[in-house]
Amino acid sequence: VLAAIMLLAGYLLFPIDALLQMEDTFAHLVVLFFAMMSVFLLHELLRGFLMRLFSGVKPIIRYVGSYPQAACEAYFCRIHQQIINLLPLAVIISILLAIVLTTAEMSWKWIAWIALTVGICSYARDLYVAVRMMYMPKDILVMNVGPIYLIYSATGESKKEES
């Protein structure tokens, strides 16, 4: 649904002819592929950097299937985990928006917009987790072990959130 909304917004912002009449389709597709892979890798590297910064524990950055994943066997307070989830999202989306706004040729604007769409759709999980944590007790400790968040609280029962 999010991808459809983003692509519809792109259709309203940019002429679709530019995408359909690309001169060098292969170059555009190669750039799009590397842009999408870079978005995923940069996101996880930033998460790993923040995990190391907040905990001092070396994070594990690995590929799970074809997707990079940062995990750390340290516990983070709620605010640190929310920063770990939201700061990479803000940085990468800002970079991609700057590229969209500064690119002159419309076909390249579309490539940047599609990369932005992929980035926003892949970050929806991190945004969801950060919002859910806002409603949890302030004393929670969170361990991010890849696709699973282990959440502990002294005031509530231990929970295991998988997203």
PDB file of C-alpha atoms in Angstrom:
ATOM      1  CA  VAL A   1       0.000   0.000   0.000  1.00  0.00           C
ATOM      2  CA  LEU A   2       2.821   2.375   0.904  1.00  0.00           C
ATOM      3  CA  ALA A   3       4.617   1.648  -2.381  1.00  0.00           C
ATOM      4  CA  ALA A   4       1.428   2.299  -4.360  1.00  0.00           C
ATOM      5  CA  ILE A   5       0.963   5.642  -2.585  1.00  0.00           C
ATOM      6  CA  MET A   6       4.575   6.634  -3.259  1.00  0.00           C
ATOM      7  CA  LEU A   7       4.394   5.646  -6.924  1.00  0.00           C
ATOM      8  CA  LEU A   8       1.108   7.528  -7.336  1.00  0.00           C
ATOM      9  CA  ALA A   9       2.717  10.597  -5.762  1.00  0.00           C
ATOM     10  CA  GLY A  10       5.647  10.199  -8.179  1.00  0.00           C
ATOM     11  CA  TYR A  11       3.193  10.016 -11.073  1.00  0.00           C
ATOM     12  CA  LEU A  12       1.584  13.265  -9.899  1.00  0.00           C
ATOM     13  CA  LEU A  13       4.948  15.015  -9.381  1.00  0.00           C
ATOM     14  CA  PHE A  14       6.920  13.861 -12.422  1.00  0.00           C
ATOM     15  CA  PRO A  15       5.872  13.188 -16.006  1.00  0.00           C
ATOM     16  CA  ILE A  16       5.605   9.447 -16.627  1.00  0.00           C
ATOM     17  CA  ASP A  17       6.918   9.950 -20.200  1.00  0.00           C
ATOM     18  CA  ALA A  18      10.428  10.451 -18.784  1.00  0.00           C
ATOM     19  CA  LEU A  19      10.362   6.992 -17.274  1.00  0.00           C
ATOM     20  CA  LEU A  20       8.927   5.351 -20.359  1.00  0.00           C
ATOM     21  CA  GLN A  21      11.265   7.061 -22.827  1.00  0.00           C
ATOM     22  CA  MET A  22      14.636   6.521 -21.171  1.00  0.00           C
ATOM     23  CA  GLU A  23      17.534   6.637 -23.602  1.00  0.00           C
ATOM     24  CA  ASP A  24      19.758   4.192 -21.739  1.00  0.00           C
ATOM     25  CA  THR A  25      17.417   1.819 -19.908  1.00  0.00           C
ATOM     26  CA  PHE A  26      20.187  -0.604 -18.907  1.00  0.00           C
ATOM     27  CA  ALA A  27      22.233   2.132 -17.180  1.00  0.00           C
ATOM     28  CA  HIS A  28      19.135   3.338 -15.335  1.00  0.00           C
ATOM     29  CA  LEU A  29      18.324  -0.175 -14.134  1.00  0.00           C
ATOM     30  CA  VAL A  30      21.902  -0.818 -13.000  1.00  0.00           C
ATOM     31  CA  VAL A  31      21.946   2.454 -11.056  1.00  0.00           C
ATOM     32  CA  LEU A  32      18.538   1.634  -9.552  1.00  0.00           C
ATOM     33  CA  PHE A  33      19.746  -1.809  -8.439  1.00  0.00           C
ATOM     34  CA  PHE A  34      22.881  -0.410  -6.779  1.00  0.00           C
ATOM     35  CA  ALA A  35      20.908   2.467  -5.250  1.00  0.00           C
ATOM     36  CA  MET A  36      18.458   0.054  -3.625  1.00  0.00           C
ATOM     37  CA  MET A  37      21.237  -2.189  -2.316  1.00  0.00           C
ATOM     38  CA  SER A  38      23.098   0.873  -1.011  1.00  0.00           C
ATOM     39  CA  VAL A  39      19.970   2.110   0.771  1.00  0.00           C
ATOM     40  CA  PHE A  40      19.631  -1.206   2.616  1.00  0.00           C
ATOM     41  CA  LEU A  41      23.326  -1.523   3.459  1.00  0.00           C
ATOM     42  CA  LEU A  42      23.752   2.101   4.564  1.00  0.00           C
ATOM     43  CA  HIS A  43      20.684   1.777   6.779  1.00  0.00           C
ATOM     44  CA  GLU A  44      22.064  -1.262   8.593  1.00  0.00           C
ATOM     45  CA  LEU A  45      25.567   0.213   8.848  1.00  0.00           C
ATOM     46  CA  LEU A  46      24.117   3.329  10.494  1.00  0.00           C
ATOM     47  CA  ARG A  47      22.092   1.144  12.873  1.00  0.00           C
ATOM     48  CA  GLY A  48      25.238  -0.835  13.710  1.00  0.00           C
ATOM     49  CA  PHE A  49      27.200   2.374  14.310  1.00  0.00           C
ATOM     50  CA  LEU A  50      24.513   3.657  16.697  1.00  0.00           C
ATOM     51  CA  MET A  51      24.373   0.302  18.500  1.00  0.00           C
ATOM     52  CA  ARG A  52      28.137   0.460  19.034  1.00  0.00           C
ATOM     53  CA  LEU A  53      27.944   4.115  20.100  1.00  0.00           C
ATOM     54  CA  PHE A  54      25.246   3.511  22.718  1.00  0.00           C
ATOM     55  CA  SER A  55      26.455   0.179  24.089  1.00  0.00           C
ATOM     56  CA  GLY A  56      30.159  -0.207  23.358  1.00  0.00           C
ATOM     57  CA  VAL A  57      29.338  -3.739  22.165  1.00  0.00           C
ATOM     58  CA  LYS A  58      30.398  -4.635  18.644  1.00  0.00           C
ATOM     59  CA  PRO A  59      27.271  -5.233  16.544  1.00  0.00           C
ATOM     60  CA  ILE A  60      26.916  -8.089  14.103  1.00  0.00           C
ATOM     61  CA  ILE A  61      26.136  -6.988  10.565  1.00  0.00           C
ATOM     62  CA  ARG A  62      25.268  -9.893   8.321  1.00  0.00           C
ATOM     63  CA  TYR A  63      23.113 -10.801   5.387  1.00  0.00           C
ATOM     64  CA  VAL A  64      19.910 -12.664   6.154  1.00  0.00           C
ATOM     65  CA  GLY A  65      18.836 -13.957   2.780  1.00  0.00           C
ATOM     66  CA  SER A  66      19.562 -11.037   0.463  1.00  0.00           C
ATOM     67  CA  TYR A  67      18.956  -8.330   3.073  1.00  0.00           C
ATOM     68  CA  PRO A  68      21.630  -6.893   5.421  1.00  0.00           C
ATOM     69  CA  GLN A  69      20.769  -7.060   9.118  1.00  0.00           C
ATOM     70  CA  ALA A  70      22.398  -5.368  12.115  1.00  0.00           C
ATOM     71  CA  ALA A  71      22.050  -7.075  15.482  1.00  0.00           C
ATOM     72  CA  CYS A  72      23.623  -6.506  18.867  1.00  0.00           C
ATOM     73  CA  GLU A  73      23.655  -8.543  22.051  1.00  0.00           C
ATOM     74  CA  ALA A  74      23.368  -5.467  24.243  1.00  0.00           C
ATOM     75  CA  TYR A  75      20.357  -4.001  25.976  1.00  0.00           C
ATOM     76  CA  PHE A  76      19.229  -0.511  25.073  1.00  0.00           C
ATOM     77  CA  CYS A  77      16.898   1.804  26.940  1.00  0.00           C
ATOM     78  CA  ARG A  78      13.761   2.830  25.119  1.00  0.00           C
ATOM     79  CA  ILE A  79      15.062   6.204  23.913  1.00  0.00           C
ATOM     80  CA  HIS A  80      18.293   4.729  22.558  1.00  0.00           C
ATOM     81  CA  GLN A  81      16.388   2.020  20.695  1.00  0.00           C
ATOM     82  CA  GLN A  82      14.077   4.629  19.210  1.00  0.00           C
ATOM     83  CA  ILE A  83      17.097   6.646  18.037  1.00  0.00           C
ATOM     84  CA  ILE A  84      18.606   3.470  16.545  1.00  0.00           C
ATOM     85  CA  ASN A  85      15.354   2.871  14.683  1.00  0.00           C
ATOM     86  CA  LEU A  86      14.614   6.440  13.547  1.00  0.00           C
ATOM     87  CA  LEU A  87      17.917   8.248  12.923  1.00  0.00           C
ATOM     88  CA  PRO A  88      19.060   6.087   9.977  1.00  0.00           C
ATOM     89  CA  LEU A  89      15.590   6.471   8.487  1.00  0.00           C
ATOM     90  CA  ALA A  90      15.774  10.277   8.717  1.00  0.00           C
ATOM     91  CA  VAL A  91      19.321  10.465   7.345  1.00  0.00           C
ATOM     92  CA  ILE A  92      18.758   8.208   4.349  1.00  0.00           C
ATOM     93  CA  ILE A  93      15.378   9.666   3.423  1.00  0.00           C
ATOM     94  CA  SER A  94      16.895  13.167   3.604  1.00  0.00           C
ATOM     95  CA  ILE A  95      19.738  12.124   1.299  1.00  0.00           C
ATOM     96  CA  LEU A  96      17.356  10.510  -1.185  1.00  0.00           C
ATOM     97  CA  LEU A  97      15.022  13.534  -1.144  1.00  0.00           C
ATOM     98  CA  ALA A  98      17.998  15.814  -1.796  1.00  0.00           C
ATOM     99  CA  ILE A  99      18.950  13.655  -4.776  1.00  0.00           C
ATOM    100  CA  VAL A 100      15.376  13.766  -6.105  1.00  0.00           C
ATOM    101  CA  LEU A 101      15.230  17.552  -5.742  1.00  0.00           C
ATOM    102  CA  THR A 102      18.649  18.275  -7.266  1.00  0.00           C
ATOM    103  CA  THR A 103      18.547  15.852 -10.195  1.00  0.00           C
ATOM    104  CA  ALA A 104      17.812  17.707 -13.419  1.00  0.00           C
ATOM    105  CA  GLU A 105      16.817  14.953 -15.840  1.00  0.00           C
ATOM    106  CA  MET A 106      13.350  13.521 -15.233  1.00  0.00           C
ATOM    107  CA  SER A 107      14.285   9.891 -15.940  1.00  0.00           C
ATOM    108  CA  TRP A 108      16.931  10.064 -13.202  1.00  0.00           C
ATOM    109  CA  LYS A 109      14.412  11.751 -10.894  1.00  0.00           C
ATOM    110  CA  TRP A 110      12.217   8.688 -11.365  1.00  0.00           C
ATOM    111  CA  ILE A 111      15.101   6.346 -10.525  1.00  0.00           C
ATOM    112  CA  ALA A 112      15.813   8.352  -7.351  1.00  0.00           C
ATOM    113  CA  TRP A 113      12.081   8.382  -6.520  1.00  0.00           C
ATOM    114  CA  ILE A 114      11.836   4.595  -6.904  1.00  0.00           C
ATOM    115  CA  ALA A 115      14.885   4.175  -4.631  1.00  0.00           C
ATOM    116  CA  LEU A 116      13.206   6.525  -2.131  1.00  0.00           C
ATOM    117  CA  THR A 117      10.024   4.442  -2.354  1.00  0.00           C
ATOM    118  CA  VAL A 118      11.941   1.239  -1.646  1.00  0.00           C
ATOM    119  CA  GLY A 119      13.695   2.918   1.282  1.00  0.00           C
ATOM    120  CA  ILE A 120      10.492   4.235   2.827  1.00  0.00           C
ATOM    121  CA  CYS A 121       8.758   0.875   2.452  1.00  0.00           C
ATOM    122  CA  SER A 122      11.666  -0.988   4.038  1.00  0.00           C
ATOM    123  CA  TYR A 123      11.823   1.466   6.962  1.00  0.00           C
ATOM    124  CA  ALA A 124       8.146   1.101   7.817  1.00  0.00           C
ATOM    125  CA  ARG A 125       9.060  -1.703  10.242  1.00  0.00           C
ATOM    126  CA  ASP A 126      11.490   0.517  12.171  1.00  0.00           C
ATOM    127  CA  LEU A 127       8.937   3.295  12.386  1.00  0.00           C
ATOM    128  CA  TYR A 128       6.296   0.832  13.596  1.00  0.00           C
ATOM    129  CA  VAL A 129       8.603  -0.499  16.330  1.00  0.00           C
ATOM    130  CA  ALA A 130       9.537   3.024  17.478  1.00  0.00           C
ATOM    131  CA  VAL A 131       5.874   4.032  17.718  1.00  0.00           C
ATOM    132  CA  ARG A 132       4.962   0.838  19.601  1.00  0.00           C
ATOM    133  CA  MET A 133       7.755   1.514  22.096  1.00  0.00           C
ATOM    134  CA  MET A 134       6.297   4.951  22.875  1.00  0.00           C
ATOM    135  CA  TYR A 135       3.378   3.188  24.554  1.00  0.00           C
ATOM    136  CA  MET A 136       5.519   0.761  26.565  1.00  0.00           C
ATOM    137  CA  PRO A 137       6.781   1.427  30.098  1.00  0.00           C
ATOM    138  CA  LYS A 138       9.689   3.862  30.317  1.00  0.00           C
ATOM    139  CA  ASP A 139      11.906   1.333  32.073  1.00  0.00           C
ATOM    140  CA  ILE A 140      12.025  -1.193  29.200  1.00  0.00           C
ATOM    141  CA  LEU A 141      15.274  -2.661  27.983  1.00  0.00           C
ATOM    142  CA  VAL A 142      15.461  -3.771  24.373  1.00  0.00           C
ATOM    143  CA  MET A 143      17.792  -6.256  22.726  1.00  0.00           C
ATOM    144  CA  ASN A 144      17.726  -6.260  18.937  1.00  0.00           C
ATOM    145  CA  VAL A 145      18.895  -9.688  17.802  1.00  0.00           C
ATOM    146  CA  GLY A 146      18.071  -9.292  14.116  1.00  0.00           C
ATOM    147  CA  PRO A 147      14.455  -9.638  13.110  1.00  0.00           C
ATOM    148  CA  ILE A 148      13.426 -10.141  16.747  1.00  0.00           C
ATOM    149  CA  TYR A 149      13.281  -7.552  19.521  1.00  0.00           C
ATOM    150  CA  LEU A 150      13.497  -8.902  23.058  1.00  0.00           C
ATOM    151  CA  ILE A 151      11.804  -6.438  25.385  1.00  0.00           C
ATOM    152  CA  TYR A 152      12.129  -6.585  29.161  1.00  0.00           C
ATOM    153  CA  SER A 153      10.416  -4.440  31.771  1.00  0.00           C
ATOM    154  CA  ALA A 154      10.574  -4.406  35.559  1.00  0.00           C
ATOM    155  CA  THR A 155       7.002  -3.123  35.718  1.00  0.00           C
ATOM    156  CA  GLY A 156       5.467  -5.544  33.260  1.00  0.00           C
ATOM    157  CA  GLU A 157       5.882  -9.056  31.981  1.00  0.00           C
ATOM    158  CA  SER A 158       8.708  -9.964  29.624  1.00  0.00           C
ATOM    159  CA  LYS A 159       7.622  -9.731  26.037  1.00  0.00           C
ATOM    160  CA  LYS A 160       8.997 -11.051  22.812  1.00  0.00           C
ATOM    161  CA  GLU A 161       8.128  -8.829  19.827  1.00  0.00           C
ATOM    162  CA  GLU A 162       8.757 -10.191  16.377  1.00  0.00           C
ATOM    163  CA  SER A 163       8.356  -7.924  13.401  1.00  0.00           C
TER     164      SER A 163
END
